[in-house]
Coordinates of C-alpha atoms in Angstrom, one line a residue:
Chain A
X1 CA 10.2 3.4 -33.1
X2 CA 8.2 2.2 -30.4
X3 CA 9.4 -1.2 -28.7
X4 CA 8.2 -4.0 -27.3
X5 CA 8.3 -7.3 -26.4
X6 CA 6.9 -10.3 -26.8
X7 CA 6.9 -13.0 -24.6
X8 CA 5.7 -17.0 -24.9
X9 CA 6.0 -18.6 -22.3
X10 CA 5.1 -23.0 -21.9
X11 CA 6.0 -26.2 -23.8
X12 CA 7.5 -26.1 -27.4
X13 CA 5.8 -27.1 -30.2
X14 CA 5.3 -26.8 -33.8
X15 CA 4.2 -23.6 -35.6
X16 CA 4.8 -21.0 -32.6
X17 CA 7.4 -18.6 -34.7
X18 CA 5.0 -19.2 -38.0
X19 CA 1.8 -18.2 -35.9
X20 CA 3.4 -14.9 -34.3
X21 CA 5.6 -13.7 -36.9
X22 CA 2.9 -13.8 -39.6
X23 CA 0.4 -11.9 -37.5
X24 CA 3.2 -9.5 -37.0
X25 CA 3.4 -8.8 -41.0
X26 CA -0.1 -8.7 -40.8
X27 CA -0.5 -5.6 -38.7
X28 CA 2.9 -3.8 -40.0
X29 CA 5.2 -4.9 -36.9
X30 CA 8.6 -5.2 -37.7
X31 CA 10.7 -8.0 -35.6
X32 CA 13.9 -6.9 -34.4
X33 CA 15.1 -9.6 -32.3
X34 CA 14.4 -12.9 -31.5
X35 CA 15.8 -15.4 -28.6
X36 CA 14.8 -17.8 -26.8
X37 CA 15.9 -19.8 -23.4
X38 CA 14.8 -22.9 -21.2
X39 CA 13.9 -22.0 -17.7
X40 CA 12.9 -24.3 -14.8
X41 CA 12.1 -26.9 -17.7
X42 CA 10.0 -24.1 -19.1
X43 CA 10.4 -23.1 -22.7
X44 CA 11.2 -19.2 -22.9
X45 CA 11.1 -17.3 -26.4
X46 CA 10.9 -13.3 -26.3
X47 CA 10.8 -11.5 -29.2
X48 CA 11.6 -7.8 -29.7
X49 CA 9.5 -5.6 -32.2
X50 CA 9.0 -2.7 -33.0
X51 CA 5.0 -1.5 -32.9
X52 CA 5.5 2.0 -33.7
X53 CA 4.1 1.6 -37.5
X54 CA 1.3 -1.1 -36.4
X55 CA -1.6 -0.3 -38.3
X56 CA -3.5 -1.7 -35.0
X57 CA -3.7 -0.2 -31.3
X58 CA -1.4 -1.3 -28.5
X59 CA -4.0 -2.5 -26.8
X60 CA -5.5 -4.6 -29.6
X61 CA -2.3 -6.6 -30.0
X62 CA -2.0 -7.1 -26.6
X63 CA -5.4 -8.3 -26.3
X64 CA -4.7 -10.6 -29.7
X65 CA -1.8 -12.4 -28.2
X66 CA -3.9 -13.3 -24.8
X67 CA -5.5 -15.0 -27.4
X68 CA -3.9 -16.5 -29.3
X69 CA -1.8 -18.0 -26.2
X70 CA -4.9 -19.4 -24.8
X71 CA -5.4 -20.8 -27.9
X72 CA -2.3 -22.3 -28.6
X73 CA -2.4 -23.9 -24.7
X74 CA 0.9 -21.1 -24.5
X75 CA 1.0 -17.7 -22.1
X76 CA 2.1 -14.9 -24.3
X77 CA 2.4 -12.0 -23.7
X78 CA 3.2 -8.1 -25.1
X79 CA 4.6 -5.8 -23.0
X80 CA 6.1 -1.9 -23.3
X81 CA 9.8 -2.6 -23.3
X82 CA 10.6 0.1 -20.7
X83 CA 9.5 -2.6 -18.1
X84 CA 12.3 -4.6 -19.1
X85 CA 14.7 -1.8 -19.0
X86 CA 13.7 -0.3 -16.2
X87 CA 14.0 -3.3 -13.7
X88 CA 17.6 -4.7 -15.6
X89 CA 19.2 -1.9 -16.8
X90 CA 20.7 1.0 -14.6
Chain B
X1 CA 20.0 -8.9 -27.3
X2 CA 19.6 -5.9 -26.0
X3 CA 18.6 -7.5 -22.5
X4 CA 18.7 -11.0 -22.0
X5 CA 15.8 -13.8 -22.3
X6 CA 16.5 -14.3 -19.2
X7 CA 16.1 -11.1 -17.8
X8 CA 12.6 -11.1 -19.1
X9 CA 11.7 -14.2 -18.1
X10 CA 12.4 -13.3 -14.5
X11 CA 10.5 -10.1 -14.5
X12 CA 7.8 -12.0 -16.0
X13 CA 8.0 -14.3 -13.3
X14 CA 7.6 -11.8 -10.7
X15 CA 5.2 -10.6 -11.6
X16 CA 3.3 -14.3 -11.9
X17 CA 4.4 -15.9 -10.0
X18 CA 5.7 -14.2 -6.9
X19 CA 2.5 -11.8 -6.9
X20 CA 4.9 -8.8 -7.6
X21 CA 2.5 -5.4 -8.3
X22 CA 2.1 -1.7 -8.1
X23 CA -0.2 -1.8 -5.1
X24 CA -1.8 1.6 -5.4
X25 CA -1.2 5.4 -7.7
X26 CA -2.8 7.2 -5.7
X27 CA -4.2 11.1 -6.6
X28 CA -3.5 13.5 -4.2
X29 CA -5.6 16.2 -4.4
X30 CA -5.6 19.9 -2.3
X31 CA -9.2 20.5 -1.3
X32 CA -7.7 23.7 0.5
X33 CA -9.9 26.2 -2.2
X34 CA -13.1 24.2 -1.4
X35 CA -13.8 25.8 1.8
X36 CA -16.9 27.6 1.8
X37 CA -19.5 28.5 4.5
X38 CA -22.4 26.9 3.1
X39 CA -22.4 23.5 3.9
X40 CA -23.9 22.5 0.5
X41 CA -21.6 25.2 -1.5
X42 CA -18.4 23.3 0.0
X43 CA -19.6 19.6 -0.8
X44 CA -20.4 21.0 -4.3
X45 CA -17.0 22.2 -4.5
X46 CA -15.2 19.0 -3.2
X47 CA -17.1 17.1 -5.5
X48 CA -16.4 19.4 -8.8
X49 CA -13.2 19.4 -7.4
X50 CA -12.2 15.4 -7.2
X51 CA -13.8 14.4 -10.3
X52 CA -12.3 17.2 -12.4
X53 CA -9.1 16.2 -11.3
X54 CA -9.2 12.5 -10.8
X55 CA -11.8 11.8 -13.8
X56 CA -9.3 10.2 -15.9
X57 CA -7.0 8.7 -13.0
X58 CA -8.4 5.0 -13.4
X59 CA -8.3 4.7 -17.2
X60 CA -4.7 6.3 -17.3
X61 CA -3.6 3.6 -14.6
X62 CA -5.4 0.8 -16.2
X63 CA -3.7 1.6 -20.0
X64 CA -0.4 1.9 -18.4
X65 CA -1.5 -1.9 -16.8
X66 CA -2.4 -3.0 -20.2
X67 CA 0.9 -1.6 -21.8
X68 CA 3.6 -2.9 -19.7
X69 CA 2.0 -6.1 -18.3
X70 CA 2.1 -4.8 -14.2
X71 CA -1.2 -5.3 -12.3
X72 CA -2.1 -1.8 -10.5
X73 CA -4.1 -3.4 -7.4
X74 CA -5.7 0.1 -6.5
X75 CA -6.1 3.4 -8.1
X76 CA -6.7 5.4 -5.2
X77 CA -7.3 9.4 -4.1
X78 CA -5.8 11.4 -0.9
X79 CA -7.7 14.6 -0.2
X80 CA -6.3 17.5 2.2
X81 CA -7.2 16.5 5.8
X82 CA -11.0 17.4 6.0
X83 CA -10.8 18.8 9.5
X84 CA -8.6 22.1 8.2
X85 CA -11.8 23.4 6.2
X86 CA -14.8 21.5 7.4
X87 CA -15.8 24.0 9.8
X88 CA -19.4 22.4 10.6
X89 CA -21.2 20.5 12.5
X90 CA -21.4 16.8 13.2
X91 CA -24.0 16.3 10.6
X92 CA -22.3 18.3 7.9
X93 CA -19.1 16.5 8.8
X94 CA -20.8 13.3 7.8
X95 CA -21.9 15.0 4.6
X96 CA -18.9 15.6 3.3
X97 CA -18.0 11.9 4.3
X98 CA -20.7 11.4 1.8
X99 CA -19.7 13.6 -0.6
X100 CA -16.4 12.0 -1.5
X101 CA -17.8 8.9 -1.4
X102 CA -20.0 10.0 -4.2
X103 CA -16.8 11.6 -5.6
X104 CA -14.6 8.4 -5.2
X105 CA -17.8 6.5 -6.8
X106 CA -18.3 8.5 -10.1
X107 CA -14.1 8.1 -10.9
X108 CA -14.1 4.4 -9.9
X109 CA -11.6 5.0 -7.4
X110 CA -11.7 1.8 -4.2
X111 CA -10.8 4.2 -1.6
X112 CA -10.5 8.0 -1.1
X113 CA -8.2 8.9 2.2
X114 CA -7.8 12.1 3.8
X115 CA -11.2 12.6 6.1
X116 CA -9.0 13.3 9.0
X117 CA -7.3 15.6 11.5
X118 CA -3.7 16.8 12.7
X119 CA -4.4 17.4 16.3
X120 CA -0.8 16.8 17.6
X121 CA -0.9 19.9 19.6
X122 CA -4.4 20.5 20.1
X123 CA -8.0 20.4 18.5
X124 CA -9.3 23.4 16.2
X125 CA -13.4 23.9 17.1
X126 CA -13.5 22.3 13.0
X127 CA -11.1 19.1 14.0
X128 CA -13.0 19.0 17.2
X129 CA -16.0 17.8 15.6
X130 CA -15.0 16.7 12.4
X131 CA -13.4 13.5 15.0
X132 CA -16.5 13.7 16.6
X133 CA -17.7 13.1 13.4
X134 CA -15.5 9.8 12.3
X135 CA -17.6 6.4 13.3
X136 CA -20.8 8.1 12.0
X137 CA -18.8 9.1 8.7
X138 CA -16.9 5.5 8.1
X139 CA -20.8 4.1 9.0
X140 CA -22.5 6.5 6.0
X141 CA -19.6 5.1 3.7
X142 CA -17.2 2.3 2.6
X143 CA -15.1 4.1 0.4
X144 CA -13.7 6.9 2.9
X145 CA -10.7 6.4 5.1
X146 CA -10.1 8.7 8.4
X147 CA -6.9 9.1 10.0
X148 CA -6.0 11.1 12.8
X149 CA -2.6 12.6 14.0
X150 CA -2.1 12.1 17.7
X151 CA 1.3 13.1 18.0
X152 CA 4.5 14.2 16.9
X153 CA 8.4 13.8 17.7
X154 CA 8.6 18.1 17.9
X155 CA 5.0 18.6 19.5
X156 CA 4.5 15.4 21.7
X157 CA 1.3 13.5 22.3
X158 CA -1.9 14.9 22.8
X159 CA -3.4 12.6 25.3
X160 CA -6.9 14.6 25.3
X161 CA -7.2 13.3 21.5
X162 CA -5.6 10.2 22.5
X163 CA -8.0 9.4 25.2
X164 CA -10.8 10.7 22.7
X165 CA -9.6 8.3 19.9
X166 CA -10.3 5.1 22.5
X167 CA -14.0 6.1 22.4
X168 CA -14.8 6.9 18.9
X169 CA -12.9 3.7 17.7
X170 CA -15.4 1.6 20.2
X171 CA -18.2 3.3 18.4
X172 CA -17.6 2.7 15.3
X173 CA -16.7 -0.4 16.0
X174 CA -20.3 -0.8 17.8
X175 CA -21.7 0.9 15.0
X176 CA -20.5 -2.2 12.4
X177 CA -21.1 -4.7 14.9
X178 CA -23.0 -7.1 12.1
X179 CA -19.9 -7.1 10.1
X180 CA -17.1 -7.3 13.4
X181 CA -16.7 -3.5 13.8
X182 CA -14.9 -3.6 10.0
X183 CA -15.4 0.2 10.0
X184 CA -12.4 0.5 12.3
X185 CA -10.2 -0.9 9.6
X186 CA -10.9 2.4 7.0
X187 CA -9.6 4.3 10.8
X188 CA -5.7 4.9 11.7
X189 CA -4.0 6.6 14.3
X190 CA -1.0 8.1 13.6
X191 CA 2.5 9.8 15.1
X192 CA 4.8 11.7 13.2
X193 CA 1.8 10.6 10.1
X194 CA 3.5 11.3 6.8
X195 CA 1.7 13.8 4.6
X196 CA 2.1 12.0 1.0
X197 CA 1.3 8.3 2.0
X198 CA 0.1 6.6 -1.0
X199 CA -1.3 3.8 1.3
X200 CA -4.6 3.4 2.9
X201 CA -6.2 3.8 5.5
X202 CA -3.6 6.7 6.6
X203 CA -3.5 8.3 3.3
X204 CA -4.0 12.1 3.4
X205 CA -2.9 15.0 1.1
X206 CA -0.7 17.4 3.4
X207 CA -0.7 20.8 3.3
X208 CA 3.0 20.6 2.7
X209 CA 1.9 19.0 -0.8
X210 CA 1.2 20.7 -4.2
X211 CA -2.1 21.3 -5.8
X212 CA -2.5 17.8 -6.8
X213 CA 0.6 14.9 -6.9
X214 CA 1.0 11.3 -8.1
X215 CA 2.0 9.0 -5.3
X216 CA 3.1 5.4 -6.1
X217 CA 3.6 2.1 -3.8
X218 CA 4.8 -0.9 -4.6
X219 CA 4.5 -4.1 -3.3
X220 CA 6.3 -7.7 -3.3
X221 CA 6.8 -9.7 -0.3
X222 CA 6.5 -12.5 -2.8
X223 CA 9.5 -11.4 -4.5
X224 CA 11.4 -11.2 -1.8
X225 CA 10.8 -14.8 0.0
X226 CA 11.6 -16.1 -3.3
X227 CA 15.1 -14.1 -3.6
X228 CA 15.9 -15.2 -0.1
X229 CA 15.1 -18.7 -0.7
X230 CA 17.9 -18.8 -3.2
X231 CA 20.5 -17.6 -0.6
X232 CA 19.6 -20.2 2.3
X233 CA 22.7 -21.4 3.4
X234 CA 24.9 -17.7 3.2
X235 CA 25.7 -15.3 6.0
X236 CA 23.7 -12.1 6.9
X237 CA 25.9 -10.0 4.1
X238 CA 24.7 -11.4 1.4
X239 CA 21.3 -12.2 3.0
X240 CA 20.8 -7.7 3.2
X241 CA 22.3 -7.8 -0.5
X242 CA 20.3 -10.1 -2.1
X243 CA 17.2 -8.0 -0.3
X244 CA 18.5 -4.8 -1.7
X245 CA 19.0 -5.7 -5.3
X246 CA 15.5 -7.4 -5.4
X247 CA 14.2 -4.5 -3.7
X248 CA 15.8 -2.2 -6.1
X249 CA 14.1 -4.4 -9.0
X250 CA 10.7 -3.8 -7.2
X251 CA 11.0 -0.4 -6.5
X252 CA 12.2 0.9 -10.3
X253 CA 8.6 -0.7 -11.5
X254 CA 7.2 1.5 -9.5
X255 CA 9.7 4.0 -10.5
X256 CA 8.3 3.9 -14.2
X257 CA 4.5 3.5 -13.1
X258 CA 5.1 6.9 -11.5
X259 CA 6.7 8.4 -14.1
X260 CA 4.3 7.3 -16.4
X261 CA 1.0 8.2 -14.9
X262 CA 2.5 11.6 -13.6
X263 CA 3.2 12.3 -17.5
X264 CA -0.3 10.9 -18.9
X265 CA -2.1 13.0 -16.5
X266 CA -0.2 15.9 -16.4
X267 CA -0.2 15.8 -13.1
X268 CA 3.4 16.2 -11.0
X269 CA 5.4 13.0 -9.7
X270 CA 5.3 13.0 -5.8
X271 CA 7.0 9.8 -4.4
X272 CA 7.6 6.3 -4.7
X273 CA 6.6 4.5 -1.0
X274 CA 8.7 1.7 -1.2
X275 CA 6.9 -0.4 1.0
X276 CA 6.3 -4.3 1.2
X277 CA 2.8 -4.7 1.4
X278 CA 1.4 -8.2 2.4
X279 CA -1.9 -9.2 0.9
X280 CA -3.5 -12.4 2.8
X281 CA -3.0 -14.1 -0.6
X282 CA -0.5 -17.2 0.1
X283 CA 3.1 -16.0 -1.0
X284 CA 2.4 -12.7 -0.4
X285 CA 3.5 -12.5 3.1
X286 CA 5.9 -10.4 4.8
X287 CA 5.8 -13.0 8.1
X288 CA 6.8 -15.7 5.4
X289 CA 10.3 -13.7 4.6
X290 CA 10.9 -13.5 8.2
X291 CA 11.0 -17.0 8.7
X292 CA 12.6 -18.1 5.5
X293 CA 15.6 -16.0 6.9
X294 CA 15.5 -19.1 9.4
X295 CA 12.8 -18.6 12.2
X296 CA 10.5 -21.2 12.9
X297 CA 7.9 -18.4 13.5
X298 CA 7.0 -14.9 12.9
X299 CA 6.9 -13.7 16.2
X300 CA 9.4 -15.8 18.2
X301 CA 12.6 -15.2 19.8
X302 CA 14.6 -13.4 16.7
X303 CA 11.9 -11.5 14.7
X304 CA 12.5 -8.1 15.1
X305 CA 16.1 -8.4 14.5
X306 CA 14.9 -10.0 11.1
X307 CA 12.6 -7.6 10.6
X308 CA 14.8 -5.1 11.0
X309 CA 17.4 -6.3 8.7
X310 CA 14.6 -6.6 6.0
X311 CA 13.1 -3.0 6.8
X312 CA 16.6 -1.5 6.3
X313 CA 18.1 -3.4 3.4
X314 CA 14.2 -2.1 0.9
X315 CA 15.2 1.2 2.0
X316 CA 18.7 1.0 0.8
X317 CA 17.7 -0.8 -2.5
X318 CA 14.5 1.3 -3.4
X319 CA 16.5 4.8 -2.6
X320 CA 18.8 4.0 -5.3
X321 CA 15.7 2.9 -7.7
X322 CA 13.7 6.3 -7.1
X323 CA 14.2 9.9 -8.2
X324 CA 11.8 10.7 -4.7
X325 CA 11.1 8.4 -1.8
X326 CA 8.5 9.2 0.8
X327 CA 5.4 8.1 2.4
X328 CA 5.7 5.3 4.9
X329 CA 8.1 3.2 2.9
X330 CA 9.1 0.1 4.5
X331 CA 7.6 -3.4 5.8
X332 CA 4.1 -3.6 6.6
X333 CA 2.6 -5.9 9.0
X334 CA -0.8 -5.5 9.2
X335 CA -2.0 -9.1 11.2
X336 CA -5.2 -9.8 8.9
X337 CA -3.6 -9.1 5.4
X338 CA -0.6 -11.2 5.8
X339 CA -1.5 -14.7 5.6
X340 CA 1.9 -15.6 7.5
X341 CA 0.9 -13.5 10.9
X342 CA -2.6 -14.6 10.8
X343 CA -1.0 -18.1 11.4
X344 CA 1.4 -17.2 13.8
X345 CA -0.8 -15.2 16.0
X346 CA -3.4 -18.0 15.6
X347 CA -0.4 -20.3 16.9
X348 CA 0.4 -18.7 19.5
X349 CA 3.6 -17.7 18.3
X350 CA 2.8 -13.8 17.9
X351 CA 1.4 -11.0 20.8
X352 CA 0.5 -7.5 20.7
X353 CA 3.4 -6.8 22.7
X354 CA 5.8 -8.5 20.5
X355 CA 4.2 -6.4 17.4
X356 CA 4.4 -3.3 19.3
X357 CA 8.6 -4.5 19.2
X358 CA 8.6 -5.2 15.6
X359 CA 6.9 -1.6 15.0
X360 CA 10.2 0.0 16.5
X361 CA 12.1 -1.0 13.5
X362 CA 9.6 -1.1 10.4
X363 CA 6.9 1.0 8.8
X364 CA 3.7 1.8 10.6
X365 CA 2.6 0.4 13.6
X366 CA 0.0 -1.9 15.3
X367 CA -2.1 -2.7 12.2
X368 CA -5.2 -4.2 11.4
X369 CA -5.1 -5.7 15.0
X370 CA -8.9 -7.3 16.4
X371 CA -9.2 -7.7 19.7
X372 CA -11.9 -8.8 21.9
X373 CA -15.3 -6.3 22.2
X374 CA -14.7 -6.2 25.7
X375 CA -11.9 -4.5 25.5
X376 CA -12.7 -1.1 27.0
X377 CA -11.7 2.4 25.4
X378 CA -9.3 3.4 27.6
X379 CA -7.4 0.1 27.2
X380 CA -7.2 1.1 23.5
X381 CA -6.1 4.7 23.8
X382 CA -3.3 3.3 25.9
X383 CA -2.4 0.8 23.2
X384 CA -2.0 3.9 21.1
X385 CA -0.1 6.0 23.4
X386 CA 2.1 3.6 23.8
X387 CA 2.7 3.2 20.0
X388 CA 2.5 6.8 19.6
X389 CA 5.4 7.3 22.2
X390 CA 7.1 4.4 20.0
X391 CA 6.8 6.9 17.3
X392 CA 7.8 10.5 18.7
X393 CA 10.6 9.1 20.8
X394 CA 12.4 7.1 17.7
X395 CA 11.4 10.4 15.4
X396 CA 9.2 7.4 12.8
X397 CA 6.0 6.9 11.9
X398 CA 3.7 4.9 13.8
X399 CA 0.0 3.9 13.5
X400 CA -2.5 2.1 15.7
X401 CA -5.2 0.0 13.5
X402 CA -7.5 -2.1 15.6
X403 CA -10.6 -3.3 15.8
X404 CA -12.1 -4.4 18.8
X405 CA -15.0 -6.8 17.3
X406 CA -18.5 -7.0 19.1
X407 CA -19.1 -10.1 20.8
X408 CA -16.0 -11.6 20.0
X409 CA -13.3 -12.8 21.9
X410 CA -10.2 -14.9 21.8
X411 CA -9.9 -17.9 19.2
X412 CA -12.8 -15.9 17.1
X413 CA -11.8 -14.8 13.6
X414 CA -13.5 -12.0 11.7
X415 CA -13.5 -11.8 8.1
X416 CA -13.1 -8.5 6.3
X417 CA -13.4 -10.0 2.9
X418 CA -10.5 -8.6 0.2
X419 CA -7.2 -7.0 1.2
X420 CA -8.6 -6.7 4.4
X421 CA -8.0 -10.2 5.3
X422 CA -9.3 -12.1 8.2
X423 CA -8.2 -11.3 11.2
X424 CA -8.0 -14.1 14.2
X425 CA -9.1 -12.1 17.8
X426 CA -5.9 -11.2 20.2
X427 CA -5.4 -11.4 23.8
X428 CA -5.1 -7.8 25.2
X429 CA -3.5 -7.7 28.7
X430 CA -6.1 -6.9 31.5
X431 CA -5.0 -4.1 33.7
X432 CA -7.0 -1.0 34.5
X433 CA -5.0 1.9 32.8
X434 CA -7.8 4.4 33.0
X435 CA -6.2 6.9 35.5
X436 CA -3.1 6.8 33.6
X437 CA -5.3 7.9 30.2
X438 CA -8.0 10.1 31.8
X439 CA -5.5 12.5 33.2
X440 CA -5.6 14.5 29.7
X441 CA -3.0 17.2 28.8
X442 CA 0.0 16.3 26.7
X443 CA 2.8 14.3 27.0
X444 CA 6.1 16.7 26.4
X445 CA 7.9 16.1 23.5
X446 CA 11.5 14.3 23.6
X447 CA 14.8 15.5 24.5
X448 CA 17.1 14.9 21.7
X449 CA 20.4 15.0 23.4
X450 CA 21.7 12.9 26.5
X451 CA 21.1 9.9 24.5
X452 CA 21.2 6.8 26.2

């Protein structure tokens, strides 16, 4: 298992779970986790997958997400979980 | 969830909007095999050397980038200091200048470090003229940084090499005259220099060091003015706590970088230098934590008591966040990369002097200092002996970085373009000190007992 998460990060709208997850089953990602917060006004969701059975390269969903956020006028993002852990977690 | 949204959003943050990064991995690599007596033979070997070993440094740091969503400002190489087995002339000295610049060229590397000299006690013929050597080196390149070693707390100062640094820093800073003697900033000084600094221009592979190490620093001034906003109104307690536990959060990025490149590579994990390095970006600013803690100015009545408390409290955090510290870890204040000092030393509000204070209680020393072209050599060696006494009587590192710009004088700026900054031109005091460095010899080193 190989995790990671994924982060949007701007205003809420329609469609933002339905555009993610079903790219997700696309590609073979599993979702483990979902949450998702308002910061500063700013809407938070982070989702926590597991990559390790993607039938795509890390850095090709990375790289997909950028895009899509653009797209979508939202910042997402996919990061190794162990940045996460590292800085909150002792 | 396993760790909260919140959590992740703040990282995130951070790293956004507060300009938190890893700010170099840098290779260091033992060039102590490369020796050879043939000028041409040697460069070969440094050069097969570096690129064998470094080849896939960048594109290991820039997948771990991609992967866990941390800018890595610089991927940088430290070589063993060149004076130990240059053993050549002037002109061969240069050519090996050249040589890792090639080197540092074909892995994509910004900087390679480690064209330098330890000459604390005295010169070797080799260091002799490999320091001989340095303006006409930094002049053939813009890749290669040179330090030299002037002194230690066990050995003292060597004021022959002190006195020599005052001249060769003039010339190269004649020999970049069109672009305001910039070559001086790839050029550091050192006491008591720390032999696996990740940072540049002082970085150099020491013979202390394995074959070849992965260093890590991390950066994240912005971090902490933000953390220390949050706390405005609280005593000094929780004002060092609330540094520590962001510095801790800083410094366990850095943590995982160095793990993680170390593994990739194959190559052993050094240290994590857990240093707050300014760029001049705005928010990125080391002067800009010392007055949110409530100065009006960086530089005024105050500041080195801040500075103090800030240099202490990212060495108690970042220790706890790193299986090995080292390298210079602590504040940086380099005048033309922190957006905060340029403005305060353009207000008035900040001297040489009171920088050479603040350097008794952080990282480093006088850096990335410009002062007018008029200023003659042996007003800069003193500068540096000064410093360097700074440094071998408080048993710390210190560092003279200055540039004394042609045709320039006070209320000039020169622009160095990227990290480098701009730096805005400071008074230097005018009294003749050239007895004091022409005597030559060395300055003994410290008695550690007696204290007062």
């Amino acid at each position: 298992m190989v995790k990671a998460v994924l982060s949007v990060i701007g205003c809420d709208r329609v469609g933002i779970i339905a555009a993610v997850s079903s790219y997700f089953a696309k590609v073979n990602v599993n979702i483990l986790d979902i949450s998702q917060t308002t910061m500063d006004d700013i809407f938070t969701m982070v989702m926590l997958v597991d990559v390790g059975a993607a039938t795509v390269g890390f850095s090709e969903l990375a790289a997909y997400f950028k895009e899509l956020g653009a797209e979508m006028g939202l910042q997402m993002q996919l990061q190794h979980v162990d940045i996460f852990n590292s800085m909150h977690k002792i | 969830m396993f760790i909260s949204a919140d959590e992740i959003a703040q990282t995130i943050r951070m790293i956004q909007k507060e300009h938190l990064d890893i700010r170099t991995v840098t290779m260091g690599i033992s060039l102590l095999d490369c020796a050879a007596d043939d000028i041409n033979v040697k460069c070969q070997k440094i050069y097969d050397k570096i690129t064998t070993r470094a080849g896939k440094l960048v594109k290991t740091a820039c997948g771990i980038e991609n992967e866990y969503g941390i800018p890595i400002v610089n991927k940088r190489i430290s070589v063993t200091p060149i004076g130990l087995i240059a053993n050549t002339d002037v002109d061969g000295c240069v050519k090996i200048a050249e040589t890792l610049e090639k080197a540092a060229n074909a892995v994509g590397v910004n900087f390679i470090g480690g064209f330098s000299a330890l000459v604390h006690k005295g010169y070797t013929q080799s260091e002799k003229t490999l320091i001989e050597s340095i303006p006409y080196a930094l002049h053939a390149t813009t890749k290669v940084c040179s330090s030299v070693n002037v002194g230690t707390t066990k050995a003292g100062i060597n004021m022959d090499a002190v006195r020599d640094m005052g001249i060769l820093i003039k010339k190269a800073a004649e020999l970049s005259a069109d672009t305001g003697g910039s070559d001086c900033a790839r050029l550091v000084v050192f006491a008591n220099a720390p032999e696996d600094n990740p940072f540049m221009a002082g970085a150099f592979h020491g013979v202390g060091e394995p074959e070849c190490v992965i260093n890590v620093g991390v950066s994240g001034p912005g971090v902490v003015k933000c953390a220390i906003e949050t706390v405005k109104d609280y005593d000094f307690t929780v004002l060092a706590e609330t540094i520590k536990k962001t510095a801790f959060k800083i410094t366990r990025m850095g943590q995982l970088v160095a793990k993680e490149a170390s593994e990739r590579l194959g190559v052993p994990f050094g240290i994590v230098d857990l240093s707050l390095a300014p760029t001049p970006a705005v928010g990125d600013s080391v002067a800009r934590i010392l007055e949110g803690m409530g100065l009006e100015h960086c530089g005024g009545p105050g500041t080195t008591a801040a500075l103090a408390l800030l240099n202490d409290a990212v060495k108690k955090g970042g220790v706890m966040a790193s299986s090995h510290v080292g390298g210079l870890s602590g504040a940086f204040i380099p005048v033309s990369e922190d957006e905060g000092m340029i403005e305060a030393v353009r207000n008035g509000a900040l001297c040489i002097e009171k920088l050479e204070a603040m350097t008794c209680v952080c990282s480093v020393g006088l850096d990335m200092i410009v002062v007018p072209g008029s200023t003659d050599a042996a007003t800069i060696s003193a500068i540096i002996a000064d410093e360097a006494a700074i440094g071998m009587v408080n048993t710390k590192t210190t560092a003279v970085r200055i540039i004394p710009a042609p045709n320039k004088n006070v209320g000039d700026t020169v622009e160095f373009g990227g990290l480098l900054g701009s730096g805005p031109v400071m008074a230097v005091r005018q009294y003749d000190c050239s007895r004091f460095i022409n005597r030559g010899g060395r300055i003994p080193a410290p008695l550690f007992s007696l204290k007062n």
